Amino acid sequence: MPAQIKLLNPTFHFQPNNINTTNADLYLEINAQEISYVIIDKSICLALVVYHFKTGTSDEVAADYFHQVVAGQPVLQQKFNKVHIIYGYPPSLLVPQQFLNNLDHSAILELVFGNTCERVTRTDFLQGHEIHNVYGIPSIIEQVVNRYFGFAECIHLFSILPEIVKEPGNHLFCIFSSGQLKMILTREGEIQVLQTFVYTTPDDVAYHLLNTCNSFEVHTNDVMVGLSGMIDERSPLYSELYKYFIHLKFETLPDQYQYPDEIREYPAHYFSHLFSVAACV
C-alpha cells in the first residue's frame, strides 16, 4: 500500500462475528463520499457498515479504500445468495425511451458533466416510467468492484429512488452526506428531477432546494421534504431548511426488516435510505 494512503476506519460498524451469509443478500453502495454495505437474511439485518471518505478523495484513493474494506472485512469474501452493487456517482441523466437509441450515451454525459475522469457508461431502465437512467462510473472504481464482485447485479442509486417515494402529493426526498446532497423531486407521483448537489454551507442547500422547487413550479408549502443521511435536528442545516419548508420529516427504517439493537440506538434517518434502497432493489 502506498505510504500516502491512510487506513480507512468505519464510521459505523454493526457486525457480529461469524455471520452465516449463505442465504443472505449483500447490498453494497459506493459513491464519491462513502462505501457502505448491509447484509440481510430474508427480513433480518445481520450487518451494517459505513465508511466515510474525506472531502476531495480521488477515485484512485477510493479504489484503494475498496481494497482495504474487502481485506479488512472477511465477511465480504464469503458466499452470498445475491450481491447488489449500488453506484451513486453524479453523472446521471434521465432519457425518455423514445430518445435513447438516437443518443451517444458517453457523449451526452460528457456534454453535460464534462470529461472529468475516465468512466464507463451504463444504463438502467426505470420500470413504470418509460425512462432510462444513463450514468457514468469511474473506470478505476468499476474495475476494483468487478475484481471482487464480478457476478453482482449492478444499478445506480437514481434508478432506485423513484421506487422509494410512493406517496401521493409532492415530495423532496433528500440524502445528505459530507458536503453532498442527493435528491429526487416528485410532483403528484411524477418524477421531476434527480440531482446531486455539492454544498459548503446550509445556505447552499436551501438555495438548491428552493431553486429546484421554483424550477418545477412546486410551492414550498405544498411539498413534503424527507430527510435522511447525515443531518441532525439541532444542526444549522436543519434550522436553515426549517425557515423555508413547513413540512420536514426524518425518514424512518422500513418496517419489513428486523434490526439489531445497536442500530436503533442511533437516529433512524442515518441509515433509513440504505434499507429503503435494499427494499427496492
mmCIF file of N, CA and C in Angstrom, residues 78 80 82-83 146 148-153:
data_model
loop_
_atom_site.group_PDB
_atom_site.id
_atom_site.type_symbol
_atom_site.label_atom_id
_atom_site.label_comp_id
_atom_site.label_asym_id
_atom_site.label_seq_id
_atom_site.Cartn_x
_atom_site.Cartn_y
_atom_site.Cartn_z
ATOM 1 N N GLN A 78 -17.078 -13.974 1.730
ATOM 2 C CA GLN A 78 -17.896 -15.170 1.842
ATOM 3 C C GLN A 78 -18.909 -15.249 0.690
ATOM 4 N N PHE A 80 -22.641 -15.327 -0.883
ATOM 5 C CA PHE A 80 -23.944 -14.734 -0.594
ATOM 6 C C PHE A 80 -24.989 -15.324 -1.537
ATOM 7 N N LYS A 82 -27.245 -13.384 -3.023
ATOM 8 C CA LYS A 82 -27.132 -12.408 -4.096
ATOM 9 C C LYS A 82 -26.274 -11.243 -3.624
ATOM 10 N N VAL A 83 -25.613 -10.592 -4.582
ATOM 11 C CA VAL A 83 -24.845 -9.386 -4.296
ATOM 12 C C VAL A 83 -25.366 -8.264 -5.194
ATOM 13 N N ASN A 146 -15.466 -5.030 -9.882
ATOM 14 C CA ASN A 146 -15.576 -6.276 -10.636
ATOM 15 C C ASN A 146 -14.547 -7.313 -10.209
ATOM 16 N N TYR A 148 -13.768 -8.123 -7.254
ATOM 17 C CA TYR A 148 -14.288 -8.891 -6.120
ATOM 18 C C TYR A 148 -15.726 -9.363 -6.330
ATOM 19 N N PHE A 149 -16.494 -8.598 -7.110
ATOM 20 C CA PHE A 149 -17.925 -8.899 -7.235
ATOM 21 C C PHE A 149 -18.349 -8.860 -8.704
ATOM 22 N N GLY A 150 -17.587 -9.546 -9.539
ATOM 23 C CA GLY A 150 -17.885 -9.538 -10.959
ATOM 24 C C GLY A 150 -19.216 -10.173 -11.305
ATOM 25 N N PHE A 151 -19.763 -10.959 -10.411
ATOM 26 C CA PHE A 151 -21.023 -11.660 -10.633
ATOM 27 C C PHE A 151 -22.216 -10.879 -10.103
ATOM 28 N N ALA A 152 -21.979 -9.707 -9.538
ATOM 29 C CA ALA A 152 -23.038 -8.963 -8.849
ATOM 30 C C ALA A 152 -24.007 -8.315 -9.831
ATOM 31 N N GLU A 153 -25.199 -8.020 -9.325
ATOM 32 C CA GLU A 153 -26.171 -7.209 -10.054
ATOM 33 C C GLU A 153 -25.893 -5.746 -9.718
#
